[in-house]
Amino acid sequence: SAKAAGSNQWAFFKQQMTERAAVRLRTEASLHDALKNNEFLLYFQPKLDLQTGKITGCEALIRWQKDGRLISPMSFIPVAEETGIIIPIGRWVIEQSCRVLREWQKKYNYAIPIAINVASQQFADASLVSDIKQMALRYQIQPELLEIEITETSLMNDIELAINKLEQLKSAGFGIAVDDFGTGYSSLSYLRHLPITTMKIDRCFVSDLPGDSAIASTILMLGKQLNLTIVAEGIENELQLDWLKSNECQIGQGFYFSQPLPQADFEALYMASQTATISNLDGLRGT
Ligand code: C2E
Ligand code: MG
Ligand code: MG
Ligand code: MG
């Protein structure tokens, strides 16, 4: 009967929910262990000045080293967000980045800015601003060297709150970038009021270049009007690079230059790039 079928469906649905919950619980437990056992690490992807070809900074991207394998953030950040464990993981990312900034400062006298990703839920957390300030103080790093990347969607969740938090971060000197720009639902009229310093053109619009350049052009124009630095994400070939250069995009990152690298490899590439140009960086790209 229809009733029996319905109740079968319900039982199936319930079983699936239970399984999903179990997977989530298991993953949450192993993320806790991962924090405790120091299984996270940061990779660094260079950001280049497109005109000079020099490395001007990097983005820190988290990896989970589990049983000898590297796990991508795409497969654990969403669960970390669902369960709330993103808060301590995010704190670890902030602390680790400050530690690396301090190390570069002491070891090489380098001042290479690091951009870190802050998840929606972490951005909404009441202690985010004080966490970042405290960490910068503890490791004695210049706030200008730490840039916070926040997605458009997190900012638009609660615009008043976002403006307030960003003001605090900006007045403390930290850089602020809107990540994956163009994929969310920004209200353009609010964008003017957000104290941001950088907009990152999402990879999907860069991959459309040079053929379909409407969105990239629009973002570049907007950035110019609002006096923001524009970073193009996901540059994979020379045609994309040429288009971006001739359309005055200042900064870029992508596999064409380099994958995200372990710290030591990034340091080596950085040093090489200080004497290289964009044309011979080719040979330094490695993997
Ligand atoms: P995102 O912040 O937009 O980071 C850029 C992603 O694009 C990185 O993936 C990077 O490896 C990848 N990418 C860079 N250049 C290219 C390219 O030329 N082609 C292609 N196909 N991909 C490219 P990854 O490292 O897997 O990170 C994925 C996302 O996970 C990040 O996107 C970010 O949203 C999140 N994530 C990474 N690390 C953290 C973290 O420490 N905290 C939080 N909350 N999220 C993080
Ligand atoms: Mg990012
Ligand atoms: Mg992005
Ligand atoms: Mg992204």
mmCIF file of C-alpha atoms and ligand atoms in Angstrom:
data_model
loop_
_atom_site.group_PDB
_atom_site.id
_atom_site.type_symbol
_atom_site.label_atom_id
_atom_site.label_comp_id
_atom_site.label_asym_id
_atom_site.label_seq_id
_atom_site.Cartn_x
_atom_site.Cartn_y
_atom_site.Cartn_z
ATOM 1 C CA SER A 1 0.000 0.000 0.000
ATOM 2 C CA ALA A 2 0.939 3.616 -0.306
ATOM 3 C CA LYS A 3 1.141 3.858 3.445
ATOM 4 C CA ALA A 4 3.543 0.945 3.666
ATOM 5 C CA ALA A 5 5.651 2.392 0.854
ATOM 6 C CA GLY A 6 5.716 5.710 2.638
ATOM 7 C CA SER A 7 6.828 4.151 5.850
ATOM 8 C CA ASN A 8 9.505 2.178 4.017
ATOM 9 C CA GLN A 9 10.767 5.380 2.491
ATOM 10 C CA TRP A 10 10.780 6.993 5.884
ATOM 11 C CA ALA A 11 12.755 4.108 7.349
ATOM 12 C CA PHE A 12 15.244 4.388 4.497
ATOM 13 C CA PHE A 13 15.507 8.135 4.953
ATOM 14 C CA LYS A 14 16.023 7.721 8.697
ATOM 15 C CA GLN A 15 18.712 5.129 8.148
ATOM 16 C CA GLN A 16 20.514 7.448 5.743
ATOM 17 C CA MET A 17 20.343 10.311 8.193
ATOM 18 C CA THR A 18 21.733 8.088 10.911
ATOM 19 C CA GLU A 19 24.591 7.034 8.662
ATOM 20 C CA ARG A 20 25.366 10.613 7.720
ATOM 21 C CA ALA A 21 25.355 11.614 11.367
ATOM 22 C CA ALA A 22 27.667 8.717 12.180
ATOM 23 C CA VAL A 23 30.105 9.721 9.436
ATOM 24 C CA ARG A 24 30.031 13.272 10.721
ATOM 25 C CA LEU A 25 30.700 12.152 14.274
ATOM 26 C CA ARG A 26 33.591 9.955 13.181
ATOM 27 C CA THR A 27 35.101 12.747 11.111
ATOM 28 C CA GLU A 28 34.671 15.207 13.953
ATOM 29 C CA ALA A 29 36.446 12.834 16.334
ATOM 30 C CA SER A 30 39.308 12.334 13.911
ATOM 31 C CA LEU A 31 39.600 16.093 13.350
ATOM 32 C CA HIS A 32 39.952 16.468 17.127
ATOM 33 C CA ASP A 33 42.686 13.845 17.087
ATOM 34 C CA ALA A 34 44.317 15.552 14.122
ATOM 35 C CA LEU A 35 44.585 18.787 16.098
ATOM 36 C CA LYS A 36 45.907 16.985 19.146
ATOM 37 C CA ASN A 37 48.451 14.981 17.145
ATOM 38 C CA ASN A 38 49.589 17.870 15.005
ATOM 39 C CA GLU A 39 48.454 16.358 11.727
ATOM 40 C CA PHE A 40 47.655 19.642 9.981
ATOM 41 C CA LEU A 41 50.128 21.570 7.933
ATOM 42 C CA LEU A 42 50.144 24.664 5.807
ATOM 43 C CA TYR A 43 51.113 24.776 2.167
ATOM 44 C CA PHE A 44 51.966 28.086 0.549
ATOM 45 C CA GLN A 45 50.962 29.176 -2.927
ATOM 46 C CA PRO A 46 52.904 32.134 -4.315
ATOM 47 C CA LYS A 47 51.161 35.301 -5.444
ATOM 48 C CA LEU A 48 53.002 37.182 -8.148
ATOM 49 C CA ASP A 49 53.171 40.747 -9.305
ATOM 50 C CA LEU A 50 52.064 40.154 -12.891
ATOM 51 C CA GLN A 51 54.091 43.042 -14.299
ATOM 52 C CA THR A 52 57.443 42.166 -12.720
ATOM 53 C CA GLY A 53 57.038 38.432 -12.195
ATOM 54 C CA LYS A 54 58.251 38.720 -8.613
ATOM 55 C CA ILE A 55 56.610 36.888 -5.747
ATOM 56 C CA THR A 56 54.824 39.441 -3.601
ATOM 57 C CA GLY A 57 53.191 37.149 -1.083
ATOM 58 C CA CYS A 58 51.466 33.837 -0.636
ATOM 59 C CA GLU A 59 48.252 32.154 0.383
ATOM 60 C CA ALA A 60 48.384 29.616 3.216
ATOM 61 C CA LEU A 61 46.298 26.537 2.410
ATOM 62 C CA ILE A 62 45.663 23.850 4.993
ATOM 63 C CA ARG A 63 46.407 20.160 4.425
ATOM 64 C CA TRP A 64 45.724 17.157 6.654
ATOM 65 C CA GLN A 65 48.461 14.570 6.777
ATOM 66 C CA LYS A 66 46.632 11.390 7.661
ATOM 67 C CA ASP A 67 48.223 7.941 7.481
ATOM 68 C CA GLY A 68 50.858 9.187 5.064
ATOM 69 C CA ARG A 69 48.339 10.825 2.730
ATOM 70 C CA LEU A 70 47.577 14.490 2.231
ATOM 71 C CA ILE A 71 43.892 15.258 2.525
ATOM 72 C CA SER A 72 42.471 18.269 0.718
ATOM 73 C CA PRO A 73 40.644 20.967 2.684
ATOM 74 C CA MET A 74 37.640 20.490 0.385
ATOM 75 C CA SER A 75 36.971 17.150 2.046
ATOM 76 C CA PHE A 76 37.254 18.230 5.684
ATOM 77 C CA ILE A 77 36.608 21.991 5.964
ATOM 78 C CA PRO A 78 32.861 21.572 5.286
ATOM 79 C CA VAL A 79 32.555 18.953 8.071
ATOM 80 C CA ALA A 80 34.694 21.123 10.326
ATOM 81 C CA GLU A 81 32.229 23.947 9.695
ATOM 82 C CA GLU A 82 29.192 21.775 10.352
ATOM 83 C CA THR A 83 30.552 20.535 13.661
ATOM 84 C CA GLY A 84 32.124 23.747 14.919
ATOM 85 C CA ILE A 85 35.628 22.323 15.108
ATOM 86 C CA ILE A 86 36.549 24.888 12.444
ATOM 87 C CA ILE A 87 37.062 27.351 15.323
ATOM 88 C CA PRO A 88 40.091 25.604 16.906
ATOM 89 C CA ILE A 89 41.357 24.568 13.447
ATOM 90 C CA GLY A 90 41.081 28.191 12.332
ATOM 91 C CA ARG A 91 42.961 29.289 15.443
ATOM 92 C CA TRP A 92 45.694 26.826 14.574
ATOM 93 C CA VAL A 93 45.934 28.343 11.069
ATOM 94 C CA ILE A 94 46.200 31.862 12.512
ATOM 95 C CA GLU A 95 48.886 30.826 15.001
ATOM 96 C CA GLN A 96 50.866 28.769 12.497
ATOM 97 C CA SER A 97 50.856 31.621 9.967
ATOM 98 C CA CYS A 98 52.083 34.076 12.582
ATOM 99 C CA ARG A 99 54.801 31.623 13.574
ATOM 100 C CA VAL A 100 55.947 31.295 9.957
ATOM 101 C CA LEU A 101 55.897 35.086 9.467
ATOM 102 C CA ARG A 102 58.070 35.428 12.565
ATOM 103 C CA GLU A 103 60.408 32.720 11.334
ATOM 104 C CA TRP A 104 60.851 34.370 7.924
ATOM 105 C CA GLN A 105 61.490 37.659 9.627
ATOM 106 C CA LYS A 106 64.167 36.216 11.920
ATOM 107 C CA LYS A 107 65.775 33.713 9.579
ATOM 108 C CA TYR A 108 65.927 35.727 6.360
ATOM 109 C CA ASN A 109 64.799 39.184 7.312
ATOM 110 C CA TYR A 110 61.939 38.604 4.871
ATOM 111 C CA ALA A 111 58.661 40.373 4.992
ATOM 112 C CA ILE A 112 56.457 38.206 2.763
ATOM 113 C CA PRO A 113 52.760 38.717 3.408
ATOM 114 C CA ILE A 114 50.669 35.615 4.115
ATOM 115 C CA ALA A 115 46.960 35.446 3.304
ATOM 116 C CA ILE A 116 44.860 33.057 5.388
ATOM 117 C CA ASN A 117 41.348 31.772 4.767
ATOM 118 C CA VAL A 118 38.706 32.396 7.388
ATOM 119 C CA ALA A 119 35.548 30.271 7.175
ATOM 120 C CA SER A 120 32.059 31.761 7.557
ATOM 121 C CA GLN A 121 31.477 30.297 10.958
ATOM 122 C CA GLN A 122 34.885 31.404 12.139
ATOM 123 C CA PHE A 123 34.212 34.913 10.879
ATOM 124 C CA ALA A 124 30.972 34.919 12.864
ATOM 125 C CA ASP A 125 32.797 33.819 16.037
ATOM 126 C CA ALA A 126 32.895 36.580 18.627
ATOM 127 C CA SER A 127 36.547 36.055 19.516
ATOM 128 C CA LEU A 128 37.974 36.128 15.966
ATOM 129 C CA VAL A 129 39.265 39.702 16.053
ATOM 130 C CA SER A 130 40.880 39.374 19.475
ATOM 131 C CA ASP A 131 42.344 35.969 18.528
ATOM 132 C CA ILE A 132 44.056 37.469 15.495
ATOM 133 C CA LYS A 133 45.296 40.523 17.381
ATOM 134 C CA GLN A 134 46.622 38.426 20.261
ATOM 135 C CA MET A 135 48.463 36.065 17.971
ATOM 136 C CA ALA A 136 50.060 38.921 16.032
ATOM 137 C CA LEU A 137 51.173 40.408 19.331
ATOM 138 C CA ARG A 138 52.501 37.133 20.717
ATOM 139 C CA TYR A 139 54.625 36.488 17.626
ATOM 140 C CA GLN A 140 55.511 40.165 17.216
ATOM 141 C CA ILE A 141 54.523 40.344 13.583
ATOM 142 C CA GLN A 142 53.509 43.436 11.643
ATOM 143 C CA PRO A 143 49.757 43.229 11.055
ATOM 144 C CA GLU A 144 50.313 44.390 7.461
ATOM 145 C CA LEU A 145 51.886 41.016 6.755
ATOM 146 C CA LEU A 146 48.739 39.070 7.575
ATOM 147 C CA GLU A 147 45.844 39.243 5.148
ATOM 148 C CA ILE A 148 42.462 37.752 6.001
ATOM 149 C CA GLU A 149 40.539 36.145 3.130
ATOM 150 C CA ILE A 150 36.792 36.020 3.606
ATOM 151 C CA THR A 151 34.288 34.824 1.050
ATOM 152 C CA GLU A 152 31.676 37.134 -0.307
ATOM 153 C CA THR A 153 28.978 34.906 1.178
ATOM 154 C CA SER A 154 30.317 35.210 4.753
ATOM 155 C CA LEU A 155 30.343 38.975 4.432
ATOM 156 C CA MET A 156 26.793 39.148 3.156
ATOM 157 C CA ASN A 157 25.376 36.913 5.943
ATOM 158 C CA ASP A 158 25.217 39.873 8.274
ATOM 159 C CA ILE A 159 26.507 43.019 6.652
ATOM 160 C CA GLU A 160 26.377 45.254 9.724
ATOM 161 C CA LEU A 161 28.376 42.755 11.743
ATOM 162 C CA ALA A 162 30.806 42.249 8.871
ATOM 163 C CA ILE A 163 31.449 45.972 8.537
ATOM 164 C CA ASN A 164 32.059 46.230 12.269
ATOM 165 C CA LYS A 165 34.537 43.334 12.359
ATOM 166 C CA LEU A 166 36.357 44.404 9.240
ATOM 167 C CA GLU A 167 36.736 47.928 10.618
ATOM 168 C CA GLN A 168 38.382 46.502 13.717
ATOM 169 C CA LEU A 169 40.732 44.338 11.683
ATOM 170 C CA LYS A 170 41.554 47.084 9.230
ATOM 171 C CA SER A 171 42.231 49.690 11.887
ATOM 172 C CA ALA A 172 44.587 47.202 13.541
ATOM 173 C CA GLY A 173 46.454 47.100 10.219
ATOM 174 C CA PHE A 174 45.529 43.668 8.831
ATOM 175 C CA GLY A 175 44.814 43.242 5.129
ATOM 176 C CA ILE A 176 41.353 42.098 4.093
ATOM 177 C CA ALA A 177 40.530 40.273 0.880
ATOM 178 C CA VAL A 178 37.199 39.146 -0.497
ATOM 179 C CA ASP A 179 37.782 35.591 -1.735
ATOM 180 C CA ASP A 180 36.039 33.901 -4.679
ATOM 181 C CA PHE A 181 34.629 37.239 -5.754
ATOM 182 C CA GLY A 182 31.793 36.998 -8.237
ATOM 183 C CA THR A 183 30.451 33.626 -7.077
ATOM 184 C CA GLY A 184 28.365 34.867 -4.148
ATOM 185 C CA TYR A 185 25.602 37.387 -3.922
ATOM 186 C CA SER A 186 27.326 40.647 -3.173
ATOM 187 C CA SER A 187 25.241 43.672 -2.948
ATOM 188 C CA LEU A 188 27.316 46.130 -4.926
ATOM 189 C CA SER A 189 26.020 49.061 -2.938
ATOM 190 C CA TYR A 190 27.369 47.531 0.278
ATOM 191 C CA LEU A 191 30.723 46.742 -1.224
ATOM 192 C CA ARG A 192 31.582 50.440 -1.030
ATOM 193 C CA HIS A 193 31.075 50.387 2.726
ATOM 194 C CA LEU A 194 33.212 47.358 3.397
ATOM 195 C CA PRO A 195 36.705 48.303 4.544
ATOM 196 C CA ILE A 196 38.430 45.774 2.287
ATOM 197 C CA THR A 197 41.812 46.091 0.595
ATOM 198 C CA THR A 198 41.710 43.320 -2.007
ATOM 199 C CA MET A 199 39.308 41.413 -4.236
ATOM 200 C CA LYS A 200 40.166 37.979 -5.602
ATOM 201 C CA ILE A 201 38.612 37.112 -8.969
ATOM 202 C CA ASP A 202 37.332 33.564 -8.640
ATOM 203 C CA ARG A 203 39.096 30.890 -10.639
ATOM 204 C CA CYS A 204 36.001 30.112 -12.715
ATOM 205 C CA PHE A 205 36.124 33.561 -14.345
ATOM 206 C CA VAL A 206 39.870 33.306 -14.960
ATOM 207 C CA SER A 207 39.385 29.951 -16.667
ATOM 208 C CA ASP A 208 36.969 31.660 -19.104
ATOM 209 C CA LEU A 209 39.788 33.926 -20.309
ATOM 210 C CA PRO A 210 40.610 35.192 -22.825
ATOM 211 C CA GLY A 211 37.487 34.206 -24.777
ATOM 212 C CA ASP A 212 34.825 35.142 -22.288
ATOM 213 C CA SER A 213 36.112 38.131 -20.380
ATOM 214 C CA ALA A 214 32.941 40.006 -19.424
ATOM 215 C CA ILE A 215 33.013 39.154 -15.717
ATOM 216 C CA ALA A 216 36.767 39.546 -15.263
ATOM 217 C CA SER A 217 36.625 42.961 -16.992
ATOM 218 C CA THR A 218 33.772 44.056 -14.791
ATOM 219 C CA ILE A 219 35.545 43.014 -11.569
ATOM 220 C CA LEU A 220 38.742 44.767 -12.671
ATOM 221 C CA MET A 221 36.803 47.922 -13.432
ATOM 222 C CA LEU A 222 35.016 47.764 -10.099
ATOM 223 C CA GLY A 223 38.319 47.250 -8.299
ATOM 224 C CA LYS A 224 39.785 50.290 -9.989
ATOM 225 C CA GLN A 225 36.796 52.450 -9.037
ATOM 226 C CA LEU A 226 36.922 51.289 -5.422
ATOM 227 C CA ASN A 227 40.701 51.548 -5.298
ATOM 228 C CA LEU A 228 41.250 47.875 -4.423
ATOM 229 C CA THR A 229 44.039 45.495 -5.313
ATOM 230 C CA ILE A 230 42.807 42.770 -7.641
ATOM 231 C CA VAL A 231 44.203 39.255 -7.430
ATOM 232 C CA ALA A 232 43.359 36.720 -10.149
ATOM 233 C CA GLU A 233 43.053 33.155 -8.851
ATOM 234 C CA GLY A 234 43.711 29.974 -10.800
ATOM 235 C CA ILE A 235 45.874 31.231 -13.676
ATOM 236 C CA GLU A 236 46.722 28.081 -15.610
ATOM 237 C CA ASN A 237 48.115 29.268 -18.941
ATOM 238 C CA GLU A 238 49.890 32.003 -20.806
ATOM 239 C CA LEU A 239 46.788 33.240 -22.658
ATOM 240 C CA GLN A 240 45.039 33.931 -19.370
ATOM 241 C CA LEU A 241 48.166 35.612 -18.024
ATOM 242 C CA ASP A 242 48.536 37.819 -21.122
ATOM 243 C CA TRP A 243 44.929 38.943 -20.948
ATOM 244 C CA LEU A 244 45.225 39.766 -17.229
ATOM 245 C CA LYS A 245 48.478 41.661 -17.725
ATOM 246 C CA SER A 246 47.119 43.767 -20.537
ATOM 247 C CA ASN A 247 43.983 44.493 -18.531
ATOM 248 C CA GLU A 248 45.987 45.807 -15.595
ATOM 249 C CA CYS A 249 45.358 43.060 -13.108
ATOM 250 C CA GLN A 250 48.148 43.566 -10.562
ATOM 251 C CA ILE A 251 48.507 40.220 -8.793
ATOM 252 C CA GLY A 252 47.956 36.582 -9.772
ATOM 253 C CA GLN A 253 48.277 33.065 -8.489
ATOM 254 C CA GLY A 254 47.753 29.727 -10.154
ATOM 255 C CA PHE A 255 49.260 26.460 -11.293
ATOM 256 C CA TYR A 256 50.872 28.266 -14.256
ATOM 257 C CA PHE A 257 53.320 29.742 -11.739
ATOM 258 C CA SER A 258 53.211 27.213 -8.944
ATOM 259 C CA GLN A 259 51.072 24.745 -7.035
ATOM 260 C CA PRO A 260 50.757 25.313 -3.289
ATOM 261 C CA LEU A 261 54.109 24.204 -1.846
ATOM 262 C CA PRO A 262 55.515 22.931 1.440
ATOM 263 C CA GLN A 263 57.165 25.755 3.393
ATOM 264 C CA ALA A 264 60.774 24.928 2.457
ATOM 265 C CA ASP A 265 59.943 24.663 -1.252
ATOM 266 C CA PHE A 266 58.095 27.952 -1.148
ATOM 267 C CA GLU A 267 61.107 29.618 0.495
ATOM 268 C CA ALA A 268 63.412 28.291 -2.234
ATOM 269 C CA LEU A 269 61.084 29.494 -4.987
ATOM 270 C CA TYR A 270 60.774 32.870 -3.314
ATOM 271 C CA MET A 271 64.515 33.345 -3.199
ATOM 272 C CA ALA A 272 64.890 32.309 -6.826
ATOM 273 C CA SER A 273 62.074 34.624 -7.903
ATOM 274 C CA GLN A 274 63.833 37.647 -6.466
ATOM 275 C CA THR A 275 66.354 37.428 -9.287
ATOM 276 C CA ALA A 276 64.123 35.813 -11.920
ATOM 277 C CA THR A 277 61.567 37.275 -14.291
ATOM 278 C CA ILE A 278 58.213 35.893 -15.218
ATOM 279 C CA SER A 279 59.610 34.414 -18.426
ATOM 280 C CA ASN A 280 62.266 32.305 -16.738
ATOM 281 C CA LEU A 281 60.215 31.453 -13.670
ATOM 282 C CA ASP A 282 59.013 28.651 -15.931
ATOM 283 C CA GLY A 283 62.094 26.645 -15.157
ATOM 284 C CA LEU A 284 61.630 27.021 -11.404
ATOM 285 C CA ARG A 285 58.079 25.842 -11.328
ATOM 286 C CA GLY A 286 58.825 22.311 -10.228
ATOM 287 C CA THR A 287 55.774 20.098 -9.914
HETATM 288 P P1 C2E B 1 40.511 29.178 -1.959
HETATM 289 O O1 C2E B 1 40.772 29.975 -0.745
HETATM 290 O O2 C2E B 1 39.771 29.842 -3.060
HETATM 291 O O3 C2E B 1 41.948 28.683 -2.431
HETATM 292 C C1 C2E B 1 42.340 28.492 -3.753
HETATM 293 C C2 C2E B 1 42.252 27.039 -4.158
HETATM 294 O O4 C2E B 1 42.467 26.938 -5.560
HETATM 295 C C3 C2E B 1 43.310 26.140 -3.515
HETATM 296 O O5 C2E B 1 42.756 24.840 -3.357
HETATM 297 C C4 C2E B 1 44.385 26.112 -4.598
HETATM 298 O O6 C2E B 1 45.227 24.973 -4.535
HETATM 299 C C5 C2E B 1 43.537 26.066 -5.817
HETATM 300 N N1 C2E B 1 44.245 26.579 -6.991
HETATM 301 C C6 C2E B 1 45.188 27.536 -7.047
HETATM 302 N N2 C2E B 1 45.595 27.755 -8.301
HETATM 303 C C7 C2E B 1 44.897 26.909 -9.085
HETATM 304 C C8 C2E B 1 44.887 26.658 -10.495
HETATM 305 O O7 C2E B 1 45.596 27.265 -11.287
HETATM 306 N N3 C2E B 1 44.011 25.706 -10.934
HETATM 307 C C9 C2E B 1 43.206 25.009 -10.095
HETATM 308 N N4 C2E B 1 42.409 24.083 -10.618
HETATM 309 N N5 C2E B 1 43.205 25.219 -8.753
HETATM 310 C C10 C2E B 1 44.038 26.158 -8.263
HETATM 311 P P2 C2E B 1 42.851 24.051 -1.960
HETATM 312 O O8 C2E B 1 44.176 24.270 -1.324
HETATM 313 O O9 C2E B 1 42.401 22.664 -2.215
HETATM 314 O O10 C2E B 1 41.779 24.792 -1.071
HETATM 315 C C11 C2E B 1 40.424 24.753 -1.410
HETATM 316 C C12 C2E B 1 39.599 25.655 -0.532
HETATM 317 O O11 C2E B 1 39.621 25.179 0.810
HETATM 318 C C13 C2E B 1 40.123 27.080 -0.459
HETATM 319 O O12 C2E B 1 39.723 27.822 -1.592
HETATM 320 C C14 C2E B 1 39.478 27.546 0.819
HETATM 321 O O13 C2E B 1 38.139 27.909 0.601
HETATM 322 C C15 C2E B 1 39.513 26.276 1.668
HETATM 323 N N6 C2E B 1 40.688 26.343 2.560
HETATM 324 C C16 C2E B 1 41.971 26.033 2.325
HETATM 325 N N7 C2E B 1 42.740 26.247 3.412
HETATM 326 C C17 C2E B 1 41.912 26.723 4.367
HETATM 327 C C18 C2E B 1 42.093 27.139 5.742
HETATM 328 O O14 C2E B 1 43.205 27.170 6.287
HETATM 329 N N8 C2E B 1 40.965 27.553 6.409
HETATM 330 C C19 C2E B 1 39.729 27.571 5.815
HETATM 331 N N9 C2E B 1 38.685 27.994 6.548
HETATM 332 N N10 C2E B 1 39.540 27.201 4.540
HETATM 333 C C20 C2E B 1 40.603 26.777 3.823
HETATM 334 MG MG MG B 2 41.521 31.798 -0.391
HETATM 335 MG MG MG B 3 39.471 31.613 -3.753
HETATM 336 MG MG MG B 4 37.345 28.798 -3.043
#
